């Protein structure tokens, strides 16, 4: 084996990038790299990037600018850009920042070890293909090292929905599902390494079709794994929520009562312009069906304000939808025009209106989140403890509803699920007593 070298990875964007960063680090392990948290000591730096909004993409170039002195101090340092900016900008990145040695798209990172050989020889390496071979099959199996109790597991990639604002179909490519047996095998390995809570990931995870019965079928297969106690999945599109998946929320005890189901807008006119292919009413009807299956389901969502053509009345419809659903948590963004997407070419909403709408929406969502947190006080819930808290003697973890909970308790409970009673609520965390 080659001498040990150090790899620093900085991850931006969604949970799929977090998973990909782990897999890239593991792939580079075979080339003698170990991961470091200190950029200054790295032999290779990889930025795993996000292209979803303008600010996310800009961050990459400012971070590369900040890395210049590192490269000056250590000319052998290799700098790579991975992820969705790599896919979207490709060669342009090396043109703007000639010190970048390597650019690798999200579907090609199984080729990283070869690319490392190329850059070690002093050449540049660029790979933004959507290769026909299966990326996951090309990656070495995952190491058996002990892990924390929660993990991500990508089961599906890409998107065929083409919402008119979104770059993901271009950066991640067409929908692809991993075969169920590989996923079950990977999940078993994670459980052997100490994982008890798995979040299945996909840009459109409920479009998963690699198992009989779709995502619900896969969830039922995973529910058979002893030692795996909690299953979650994200992110879903409303139109791919089939009957079996709705039913699983009521019938599968390991499927947790939390669902991230982005709607983007409450105005049918805007939903149509977004090419979402659902209405506000069909979304609300879906939420009703999910809550009929699982009455305590905690809902989360994504919203965009200031989409081209959005009027005050359209925005009021979004607020009305939010009031009708009652979200336990949510993410909301100003519309950001993305190059190459249809909506970027349309007449844009003034920045001041976007700012004002975002503030009003976020105030309402914050109110709902506080209400959801406070409604937990007095309840007995199960917490998977994940790590020591910031205060002496404290341990922190997540409830079934994915709320952060802290309690005074012994560190031996880390990695365990324990019953607690919630005694206090803050906007982002709950205080509890062990039972
Ligand atoms: N696949 C998921 C998530 C896509 S990206 C889904 O279908 O919901 C995560 C979120 O970023 C989106 O839900 C959307 O709310 C937001 N987003 C995507 N493109 C955006 C843009 N151009 N401007 C602002 N927000 C955007
Ligand atoms: Fe983007 Fe829409 Fe696909 Fe989600 S469903 S990734 S928002 S195109
Ligand atoms: Fe960003 Fe790509 Fe994820 S654009 S949100 S990192 S799929």
Short mmCIF file of C-alpha atoms and ligand atoms in Angstrom, two decimals:
data_model
loop_
_atom_site.label_atom_id
_atom_site.label_comp_id
_atom_site.label_asym_id
_atom_site.label_seq_id
_atom_site.Cartn_x
_atom_site.Cartn_y
_atom_site.Cartn_z
CA UNK A 1 0.00 0.00 0.00
CA UNK A 2 1.09 3.56 -0.76
CA UNK A 3 2.22 5.86 2.06
CA UNK A 4 -0.63 7.43 3.99
CA UNK A 5 -1.86 10.74 2.61
CA UNK A 6 -4.51 13.06 3.96
CA UNK A 7 -7.80 13.99 2.34
CA UNK A 8 -9.87 16.97 3.44
CA UNK A 9 -13.45 17.08 2.16
CA UNK A 10 -15.76 20.03 2.59
CA UNK A 11 -19.41 19.21 1.94
CA UNK A 12 -22.10 21.63 0.78
CA UNK A 13 -25.74 21.09 -0.15
CA UNK A 14 -28.06 18.22 0.58
CA UNK A 15 -27.76 14.98 2.52
CA UNK A 16 -26.93 13.12 -0.66
CA UNK A 17 -23.69 15.07 -0.76
CA UNK A 18 -22.97 14.05 2.85
CA UNK A 19 -23.37 10.42 1.81
CA UNK A 20 -21.30 10.94 -1.35
CA UNK A 21 -18.48 12.54 0.66
CA UNK A 22 -18.31 9.45 2.86
CA UNK A 23 -18.20 7.20 -0.19
CA UNK A 24 -15.53 9.36 -1.87
CA UNK A 25 -13.38 9.23 1.26
CA UNK A 26 -13.78 5.46 1.37
CA UNK A 27 -12.90 5.17 -2.34
CA UNK A 28 -9.75 7.20 -1.76
CA UNK A 29 -8.89 4.98 1.21
CA UNK A 30 -7.84 2.38 -1.36
CA UNK A 31 -5.31 4.90 -2.73
CA UNK A 32 -3.78 5.39 0.72
CA UNK A 33 -5.76 8.44 1.84
CA UNK A 34 -7.17 8.96 5.32
CA UNK A 35 -9.66 11.72 6.05
CA UNK A 36 -8.59 14.81 7.99
CA UNK A 37 -10.65 17.67 9.42
CA UNK A 38 -7.73 20.08 9.02
CA UNK A 39 -7.38 21.63 5.55
CA UNK A 40 -3.79 22.77 6.26
CA UNK A 41 -2.50 19.22 6.66
CA UNK A 42 -4.23 17.81 3.58
CA UNK A 43 -2.50 16.37 0.52
CA UNK A 44 -5.77 16.58 -1.33
CA UNK A 45 -8.76 18.87 -0.83
CA UNK A 46 -12.15 18.05 -2.32
CA UNK A 47 -15.04 20.49 -2.30
CA UNK A 48 -18.27 18.54 -2.68
CA UNK A 49 -20.49 21.27 -4.01
CA UNK A 50 -24.11 22.34 -4.45
CA UNK A 51 -25.60 24.25 -7.39
CA UNK A 52 -29.19 24.60 -6.18
CA UNK A 53 -29.17 28.38 -5.61
CA UNK A 54 -26.85 31.12 -6.80
CA UNK A 55 -25.31 31.63 -3.36
CA UNK A 56 -24.48 27.94 -3.05
CA UNK A 57 -22.54 28.00 -6.33
CA UNK A 58 -20.75 31.25 -5.49
CA UNK A 59 -19.48 29.81 -2.22
CA UNK A 60 -17.35 27.36 -4.20
CA UNK A 61 -15.38 30.07 -5.95
CA UNK A 62 -14.86 32.08 -2.78
CA UNK A 63 -13.71 28.93 -0.97
CA UNK A 64 -11.28 28.17 -3.81
CA UNK A 65 -9.97 31.71 -3.49
CA UNK A 66 -9.35 31.15 0.23
CA UNK A 67 -7.44 27.96 -0.59
CA UNK A 68 -4.86 29.65 -2.79
CA UNK A 69 -2.37 30.25 0.05
CA UNK A 70 -2.53 26.54 0.95
CA UNK A 71 -1.52 25.61 -2.57
CA UNK A 72 1.24 28.23 -2.58
CA UNK A 73 2.59 26.86 0.70
CA UNK A 74 2.36 23.26 -0.51
CA UNK A 75 2.63 23.04 -4.31
CA UNK A 76 2.00 19.26 -4.24
CA UNK A 77 -1.45 19.83 -2.74
CA UNK A 78 -4.16 18.62 -5.12
CA UNK A 79 -7.44 20.50 -5.24
CA UNK A 80 -10.61 18.92 -6.59
CA UNK A 81 -14.19 20.04 -7.11
CA UNK A 82 -16.90 17.37 -6.91
CA UNK A 83 -20.68 17.47 -6.76
CA UNK A 84 -23.29 19.51 -8.57
CA UNK A 85 -21.20 22.61 -9.39
CA UNK A 86 -18.60 20.27 -10.91
CA UNK A 87 -21.32 18.73 -13.04
CA UNK A 88 -22.86 22.05 -14.05
CA UNK A 89 -19.68 24.01 -14.73
CA UNK A 90 -17.14 21.33 -15.66
CA UNK A 91 -14.10 22.79 -17.44
CA UNK A 92 -15.24 26.33 -16.61
CA UNK A 93 -14.08 25.76 -13.02
CA UNK A 94 -10.49 25.12 -14.14
CA UNK A 95 -10.68 28.14 -16.42
CA UNK A 96 -11.76 30.41 -13.56
CA UNK A 97 -9.47 28.78 -10.99
CA UNK A 98 -6.43 27.27 -12.77
CA UNK A 99 -5.14 25.83 -9.50
CA UNK A 100 -7.98 23.26 -9.56
CA UNK A 101 -6.49 19.88 -10.52
CA UNK A 102 -9.57 17.73 -10.67
CA UNK A 103 -13.27 18.11 -11.45
CA UNK A 104 -15.57 15.14 -10.89
CA UNK A 105 -19.35 15.00 -11.29
CA UNK A 106 -21.68 13.21 -8.86
CA UNK A 107 -22.13 10.18 -11.13
CA UNK A 108 -18.41 9.62 -11.80
CA UNK A 109 -16.78 9.60 -8.39
CA UNK A 110 -16.12 5.85 -8.48
CA UNK A 111 -13.42 6.88 -10.97
CA UNK A 112 -11.69 9.11 -8.39
CA UNK A 113 -8.81 6.68 -7.68
CA UNK A 114 -7.85 6.69 -11.39
CA UNK A 115 -8.22 10.44 -11.52
CA UNK A 116 -5.94 10.74 -8.50
CA UNK A 117 -3.26 8.86 -10.45
CA UNK A 118 -3.61 11.36 -13.27
CA UNK A 119 -3.26 14.40 -11.03
CA UNK A 120 -0.40 12.79 -9.08
CA UNK A 121 1.45 12.76 -12.43
CA UNK A 122 0.91 16.53 -12.68
CA UNK A 123 -1.91 16.50 -15.25
CA UNK A 124 -5.49 17.74 -14.82
CA UNK A 125 -8.44 15.35 -14.59
CA UNK A 126 -12.03 16.09 -15.57
CA UNK A 127 -14.92 13.63 -15.53
CA UNK A 128 -18.50 14.79 -15.71
CA UNK A 129 -19.91 11.84 -17.63
CA UNK A 130 -23.09 10.03 -16.77
CA UNK A 131 -21.38 6.65 -17.21
CA UNK A 132 -23.38 3.59 -18.16
CA UNK A 133 -21.67 1.48 -15.50
CA UNK A 134 -23.19 1.52 -12.03
CA UNK A 135 -21.24 3.92 -9.82
CA UNK A 136 -22.08 1.95 -6.69
CA UNK A 137 -20.96 -1.33 -8.24
CA UNK A 138 -17.65 0.39 -9.10
CA UNK A 139 -17.04 1.42 -5.48
CA UNK A 140 -15.33 -0.91 -3.03
CA UNK A 141 -17.59 -2.33 -0.31
CA UNK A 142 -17.88 -0.15 2.75
CA UNK A 143 -15.39 -0.54 5.61
CA UNK A 144 -16.53 -2.21 8.83
CA UNK A 145 -15.29 0.55 11.15
CA UNK A 146 -17.61 1.46 14.04
CA UNK A 147 -19.99 4.35 13.31
CA UNK A 148 -22.46 6.59 15.04
CA UNK A 149 -26.03 5.35 15.49
CA UNK A 150 -27.57 7.21 12.51
CA UNK A 151 -26.59 6.94 8.86
CA UNK A 152 -27.67 7.99 5.39
CA UNK A 153 -28.05 5.46 2.62
CA UNK A 154 -28.60 6.57 -0.97
CA UNK A 155 -31.11 4.33 -2.73
CA UNK A 156 -32.07 6.45 -5.70
CA UNK A 157 -30.45 9.25 -7.64
CA UNK A 158 -31.45 11.77 -10.21
CA UNK A 159 -34.75 13.29 -11.15
CA UNK A 160 -37.05 13.20 -14.17
CA UNK A 161 -39.50 15.79 -12.87
CA UNK A 162 -37.96 18.96 -14.34
CA UNK A 163 -39.56 21.52 -12.05
CA UNK A 164 -38.98 24.72 -14.00
CA UNK A 165 -36.77 26.28 -11.28
CA UNK A 166 -34.50 23.35 -10.52
CA UNK A 167 -31.00 22.30 -11.63
CA UNK A 168 -31.08 18.82 -10.12
CA UNK A 169 -32.27 16.95 -13.26
CA UNK A 170 -29.27 18.48 -15.07
CA UNK A 171 -26.65 17.96 -12.37
CA UNK A 172 -27.70 14.52 -11.17
CA UNK A 173 -29.17 13.14 -14.37
CA UNK A 174 -32.10 10.79 -14.91
CA UNK A 175 -33.73 8.78 -12.13
CA UNK A 176 -31.81 5.62 -11.29
CA UNK A 177 -32.65 3.15 -8.50
CA UNK A 178 -30.11 0.89 -6.83
CA UNK A 179 -31.03 -2.80 -6.66
CA UNK A 180 -32.76 -3.73 -3.38
CA UNK A 181 -30.36 -6.58 -2.52
CA UNK A 182 -27.36 -4.21 -2.60
CA UNK A 183 -29.18 -1.72 -0.38
CA UNK A 184 -30.19 -4.41 2.11
CA UNK A 185 -26.59 -5.66 2.15
CA UNK A 186 -25.27 -2.14 2.77
CA UNK A 187 -27.86 -1.58 5.50
CA UNK A 188 -26.85 -4.84 7.23
CA UNK A 189 -23.23 -3.70 7.19
CA UNK A 190 -24.20 -0.35 8.70
CA UNK A 191 -26.18 -2.09 11.46
CA UNK A 192 -23.19 -4.35 12.22
CA UNK A 193 -21.13 -1.16 12.58
CA UNK A 194 -23.55 0.21 15.20
CA UNK A 195 -26.17 2.04 13.12
CA UNK A 196 -29.77 1.87 14.34
CA UNK A 197 -31.44 4.67 12.38
CA UNK A 198 -31.15 4.80 8.59
CA UNK A 199 -32.40 7.60 6.37
CA UNK A 200 -32.90 6.43 2.81
CA UNK A 201 -31.87 9.13 0.40
CA UNK A 202 -32.83 10.09 -3.12
CA UNK A 203 -33.46 13.31 -5.00
CA UNK A 204 -36.83 11.74 -5.58
CA UNK A 205 -36.66 8.90 -3.14
CA UNK A 206 -40.27 7.79 -3.41
CA UNK A 207 -39.83 7.27 -7.16
CA UNK A 208 -37.61 4.34 -6.12
CA UNK A 209 -38.36 1.32 -8.29
CA UNK A 210 -35.52 -1.10 -7.50
CA UNK A 211 -37.70 -3.41 -5.37
CA UNK A 212 -41.06 -5.02 -5.90
CA UNK A 213 -43.60 -2.66 -4.39
CA UNK A 214 -41.34 0.37 -4.88
CA UNK A 215 -40.04 2.29 -1.87
CA UNK A 216 -42.61 0.70 0.44
CA UNK A 217 -41.39 -2.73 -0.68
CA UNK A 218 -37.81 -1.75 0.11
CA UNK A 219 -38.81 -0.36 3.51
CA UNK A 220 -40.51 -3.64 4.40
CA UNK A 221 -37.37 -5.57 3.41
CA UNK A 222 -35.22 -3.30 5.57
CA UNK A 223 -37.65 -3.59 8.47
CA UNK A 224 -36.69 -7.29 8.67
CA UNK A 225 -33.12 -6.42 9.67
CA UNK A 226 -32.63 -7.13 13.38
CA UNK A 227 -30.94 -4.23 15.14
CA UNK A 228 -32.22 -1.66 12.67
CA UNK A 229 -34.84 0.20 14.68
CA UNK A 230 -35.68 3.28 12.67
CA UNK A 231 -36.22 3.94 8.99
CA UNK A 232 -36.78 7.34 7.38
CA UNK A 233 -36.63 8.56 3.80
CA UNK A 234 -36.09 11.88 2.04
CA UNK A 235 -36.87 13.72 -0.27
CA UNK A 236 -40.24 12.84 -1.70
CA UNK A 237 -42.34 14.28 -4.48
CA UNK A 238 -46.09 14.41 -3.72
CA UNK A 239 -46.95 12.67 -7.00
CA UNK A 240 -44.88 9.58 -6.15
CA UNK A 241 -46.57 8.93 -2.78
CA UNK A 242 -48.30 5.67 -3.64
CA UNK A 243 -50.91 3.79 -1.59
CA UNK A 244 -48.42 1.24 -0.27
CA UNK A 245 -46.10 3.97 1.01
CA UNK A 246 -48.96 5.84 2.68
CA UNK A 247 -50.11 2.59 4.29
CA UNK A 248 -46.57 1.80 5.50
CA UNK A 249 -46.70 4.95 7.62
CA UNK A 250 -49.47 3.28 9.60
CA UNK A 251 -48.37 -0.35 9.42
CA UNK A 252 -44.58 -0.40 9.63
CA UNK A 253 -43.51 0.22 13.22
CA UNK A 254 -39.92 0.95 12.17
CA UNK A 255 -40.95 3.67 9.72
CA UNK A 256 -40.69 6.88 11.73
CA UNK A 257 -43.54 9.42 11.97
CA UNK A 258 -41.75 12.21 10.15
CA UNK A 259 -42.11 13.13 6.50
CA UNK A 260 -40.39 15.80 4.43
CA UNK A 261 -42.82 16.49 1.60
CA UNK A 262 -41.95 19.68 -0.30
CA UNK A 263 -44.82 21.58 -1.90
CA UNK A 264 -42.98 24.81 -2.94
CA UNK A 265 -46.12 26.97 -3.25
CA UNK A 266 -49.79 27.04 -2.26
CA UNK A 267 -50.94 28.73 -5.48
CA UNK A 268 -52.16 26.49 -8.29
CA UNK A 269 -51.14 29.08 -10.86
CA UNK A 270 -47.58 29.08 -9.56
CA UNK A 271 -47.49 25.31 -9.10
CA UNK A 272 -48.41 25.01 -12.77
CA UNK A 273 -45.71 27.50 -13.79
CA UNK A 274 -43.27 25.49 -11.65
CA UNK A 275 -44.25 22.32 -13.55
CA UNK A 276 -44.99 20.61 -10.25
CA UNK A 277 -47.89 18.63 -11.76
CA UNK A 278 -49.95 18.75 -8.54
CA UNK A 279 -52.30 21.29 -7.00
CA UNK A 280 -52.54 22.75 -3.51
CA UNK A 281 -55.71 20.74 -2.99
CA UNK A 282 -54.18 17.42 -4.10
CA UNK A 283 -51.27 18.07 -1.73
CA UNK A 284 -53.64 18.78 1.18
CA UNK A 285 -55.65 15.65 0.36
CA UNK A 286 -52.42 13.65 0.41
CA UNK A 287 -51.45 15.08 3.80
CA UNK A 288 -54.91 14.07 5.08
CA UNK A 289 -54.42 10.51 3.85
CA UNK A 290 -50.99 10.31 5.45
CA UNK A 291 -52.32 11.60 8.75
CA UNK A 292 -55.21 9.15 8.58
CA UNK A 293 -52.59 6.40 8.35
CA UNK A 294 -50.36 7.95 11.03
CA UNK A 295 -52.14 10.64 13.08
CA UNK A 296 -49.00 11.94 14.81
CA UNK A 297 -47.02 12.31 11.55
CA UNK A 298 -44.71 15.35 11.78
CA UNK A 299 -44.71 17.18 8.46
CA UNK A 300 -41.82 19.09 6.98
CA UNK A 301 -41.67 20.96 3.69
CA UNK A 302 -39.76 23.21 1.29
CA UNK A 303 -41.07 26.53 -0.02
CA UNK A 304 -39.96 28.98 -2.65
CA UNK A 305 -41.10 32.61 -2.50
CA UNK A 306 -40.85 35.08 -5.37
CA UNK A 307 -41.05 32.55 -8.18
CA UNK A 308 -41.47 34.46 -11.50
CA UNK A 309 -45.04 35.77 -11.76
CA UNK A 310 -45.86 35.25 -8.06
CA UNK A 311 -48.35 37.94 -6.95
CA UNK A 312 -49.33 38.93 -3.42
CA UNK A 313 -52.46 36.81 -3.86
CA UNK A 314 -50.37 33.77 -4.87
CA UNK A 315 -48.21 34.29 -1.83
CA UNK A 316 -51.31 34.51 0.40
CA UNK A 317 -52.29 31.09 -0.99
CA UNK A 318 -48.94 29.73 0.20
CA UNK A 319 -49.56 31.10 3.70
CA UNK A 320 -53.06 29.54 3.64
CA UNK A 321 -51.62 26.14 2.69
CA UNK A 322 -49.05 26.38 5.49
CA UNK A 323 -51.83 27.19 7.98
CA UNK A 324 -53.87 24.23 6.72
CA UNK A 325 -51.00 21.74 7.08
CA UNK A 326 -49.24 22.83 10.28
CA UNK A 327 -45.57 22.01 9.76
CA UNK A 328 -43.25 20.73 12.49
CA UNK A 329 -40.29 22.08 10.51
CA UNK A 330 -39.66 23.56 7.09
CA UNK A 331 -37.13 25.13 4.75
CA UNK A 332 -37.97 28.24 2.76
CA UNK A 333 -35.99 30.08 0.11
CA UNK A 334 -36.12 33.07 -2.18
CA UNK A 335 -36.39 31.97 -5.77
CA UNK A 336 -32.92 32.00 -7.35
CA UNK A 337 -32.74 31.98 -11.17
CA UNK A 338 -30.54 29.09 -12.28
CA UNK A 339 -28.81 29.09 -15.65
CA UNK A 340 -30.36 26.66 -18.12
CA UNK A 341 -33.68 26.26 -16.29
CA UNK A 342 -36.91 27.52 -17.94
CA UNK A 343 -38.00 29.84 -15.10
CA UNK A 344 -34.72 31.77 -15.21
CA UNK A 345 -35.79 33.27 -18.55
CA UNK A 346 -39.08 34.67 -17.21
CA UNK A 347 -39.92 38.06 -15.69
CA UNK A 348 -38.51 38.14 -12.18
CA UNK A 349 -40.16 39.28 -8.94
CA UNK A 350 -38.51 42.31 -7.30
CA UNK A 351 -35.95 41.49 -4.61
CA UNK A 352 -37.78 43.63 -2.02
CA UNK A 353 -40.98 41.60 -2.49
CA UNK A 354 -39.02 38.34 -2.13
CA UNK A 355 -37.43 39.60 1.08
CA UNK A 356 -40.74 40.67 2.55
CA UNK A 357 -42.52 37.43 1.63
CA UNK A 358 -39.72 35.26 2.95
CA UNK A 359 -39.80 37.07 6.29
CA UNK A 360 -43.58 36.62 6.60
CA UNK A 361 -43.46 32.96 5.61
CA UNK A 362 -40.58 32.24 7.96
CA UNK A 363 -42.39 33.93 10.83
CA UNK A 364 -45.41 31.69 10.29
CA UNK A 365 -43.28 28.55 9.94
CA UNK A 366 -41.31 29.45 13.09
CA UNK A 367 -44.60 29.86 14.97
CA UNK A 368 -45.72 26.42 13.82
CA UNK A 369 -42.39 24.85 14.70
CA UNK A 370 -42.54 26.32 18.20
CA UNK A 371 -46.10 25.02 18.60
CA UNK A 372 -45.02 21.53 17.47
CA UNK A 373 -42.12 21.58 19.93
CA UNK A 374 -44.28 22.81 22.81
CA UNK A 375 -46.93 20.19 22.08
CA UNK A 376 -44.34 17.57 23.05
CA UNK A 377 -43.99 18.79 26.64
CA UNK A 378 -45.34 16.17 29.06
CA UNK A 379 -45.20 13.40 26.45
CA UNK A 380 -43.27 10.17 26.73
CA UNK A 381 -41.12 9.64 23.65
CA UNK A 382 -38.24 7.40 22.55
CA UNK A 383 -34.88 8.99 21.94
CA UNK A 384 -31.92 7.53 20.08
CA UNK A 385 -29.00 9.10 21.93
CA UNK A 386 -26.19 10.05 19.57
CA UNK A 387 -23.52 11.96 21.46
CA UNK A 388 -22.58 13.83 24.63
CA UNK A 389 -24.19 17.27 24.95
CA UNK A 390 -22.36 20.53 25.41
CA UNK A 391 -23.06 20.51 29.15
CA UNK A 392 -21.39 18.15 31.59
CA UNK A 393 -23.45 14.98 32.08
CA UNK A 394 -25.75 15.74 29.17
CA UNK A 395 -26.53 13.41 26.28
CA UNK A 396 -28.34 14.39 23.09
CA UNK A 397 -30.25 12.54 20.42
CA UNK A 398 -33.33 12.47 18.21
CA UNK A 399 -36.92 11.50 18.92
CA UNK A 400 -39.04 9.39 16.55
CA UNK A 401 -40.36 12.70 15.18
CA UNK A 402 -36.78 13.81 14.43
CA UNK A 403 -36.75 16.45 17.13
CA UNK A 404 -33.47 17.10 18.92
CA UNK A 405 -33.71 16.07 22.60
CA UNK A 406 -31.25 16.52 25.45
CA UNK A 407 -31.28 14.85 28.86
CA UNK A 408 -29.03 14.33 31.84
CA UNK A 409 -27.88 10.74 31.62
CA UNK A 410 -24.99 8.29 31.40
CA UNK A 411 -22.85 8.14 28.26
CA UNK A 412 -23.45 4.40 28.05
CA UNK A 413 -26.88 5.29 26.62
CA UNK A 414 -25.22 6.70 23.50
CA UNK A 415 -26.17 4.42 20.64
CA UNK A 416 -29.27 3.25 22.53
CA UNK A 417 -32.95 4.10 22.26
CA UNK A 418 -34.34 5.09 25.64
CA UNK A 419 -37.79 6.24 26.80
CA UNK A 420 -37.91 9.80 28.16
CA UNK A 421 -40.48 12.36 29.25
CA UNK A 422 -40.25 15.78 27.60
CA UNK A 423 -40.09 18.50 30.25
CA UNK A 424 -39.19 21.64 28.31
CA UNK A 425 -39.28 23.00 24.78
CA UNK A 426 -37.16 25.51 22.88
CA UNK A 427 -37.52 26.23 19.13
CA UNK A 428 -34.78 23.79 18.15
CA UNK A 429 -34.49 21.36 21.04
CA UNK A 430 -36.44 19.61 23.77
CA UNK A 431 -35.35 18.94 27.33
CA UNK A 432 -36.18 15.51 28.75
CA UNK A 433 -35.95 13.26 31.82
CA UNK A 434 -35.02 9.62 31.44
CA UNK A 435 -37.78 7.22 32.45
N1 LIG B 1 -35.77 16.69 -4.74
C1 LIG B 1 -36.27 17.50 -3.75
C2 LIG B 1 -35.38 18.65 -3.35
C3 LIG B 1 -34.76 19.49 -4.38
S1 LIG B 1 -33.72 20.78 -3.88
C4 LIG B 1 -37.67 17.89 -4.12
O1 LIG B 1 -38.16 17.58 -5.15
O2 LIG B 1 -38.33 18.50 -3.32
C5 LIG B 1 -34.28 21.29 -2.31
C6 LIG B 1 -35.13 22.50 -2.31
O3 LIG B 1 -34.45 23.62 -2.80
C7 LIG B 1 -36.36 22.40 -3.17
O4 LIG B 1 -37.38 21.67 -2.57
C8 LIG B 1 -36.73 23.85 -3.37
O5 LIG B 1 -37.55 24.31 -2.33
C9 LIG B 1 -35.38 24.55 -3.28
N2 LIG B 1 -34.95 25.03 -4.59
C10 LIG B 1 -34.66 24.31 -5.69
N3 LIG B 1 -34.33 25.11 -6.72
C11 LIG B 1 -34.42 26.37 -6.26
C12 LIG B 1 -34.22 27.66 -6.86
N4 LIG B 1 -33.89 27.79 -8.13
N5 LIG B 1 -34.39 28.75 -6.07
C13 LIG B 1 -34.77 28.63 -4.79
N6 LIG B 1 -34.96 27.46 -4.18
C14 LIG B 1 -34.80 26.33 -4.90
FE1 LIG B 2 -35.82 19.50 -8.46
FE2 LIG B 2 -38.41 19.14 -8.82
FE3 LIG B 2 -36.73 17.12 -9.19
FE4 LIG B 2 -37.18 18.03 -6.75
S1 LIG B 2 -38.71 17.07 -8.10
S2 LIG B 2 -35.19 17.54 -7.62
S3 LIG B 2 -37.45 20.21 -7.06
S4 LIG B 2 -36.83 18.97 -10.41
FE1 LIG B 3 -27.36 20.79 -4.17
FE2 LIG B 3 -26.92 18.91 -5.89
FE3 LIG B 3 -28.03 18.33 -3.57
S1 LIG B 3 -27.56 20.93 -6.37
S2 LIG B 3 -29.16 20.18 -3.13
S3 LIG B 3 -26.00 19.10 -3.87
S4 LIG B 3 -28.51 17.42 -5.52
#
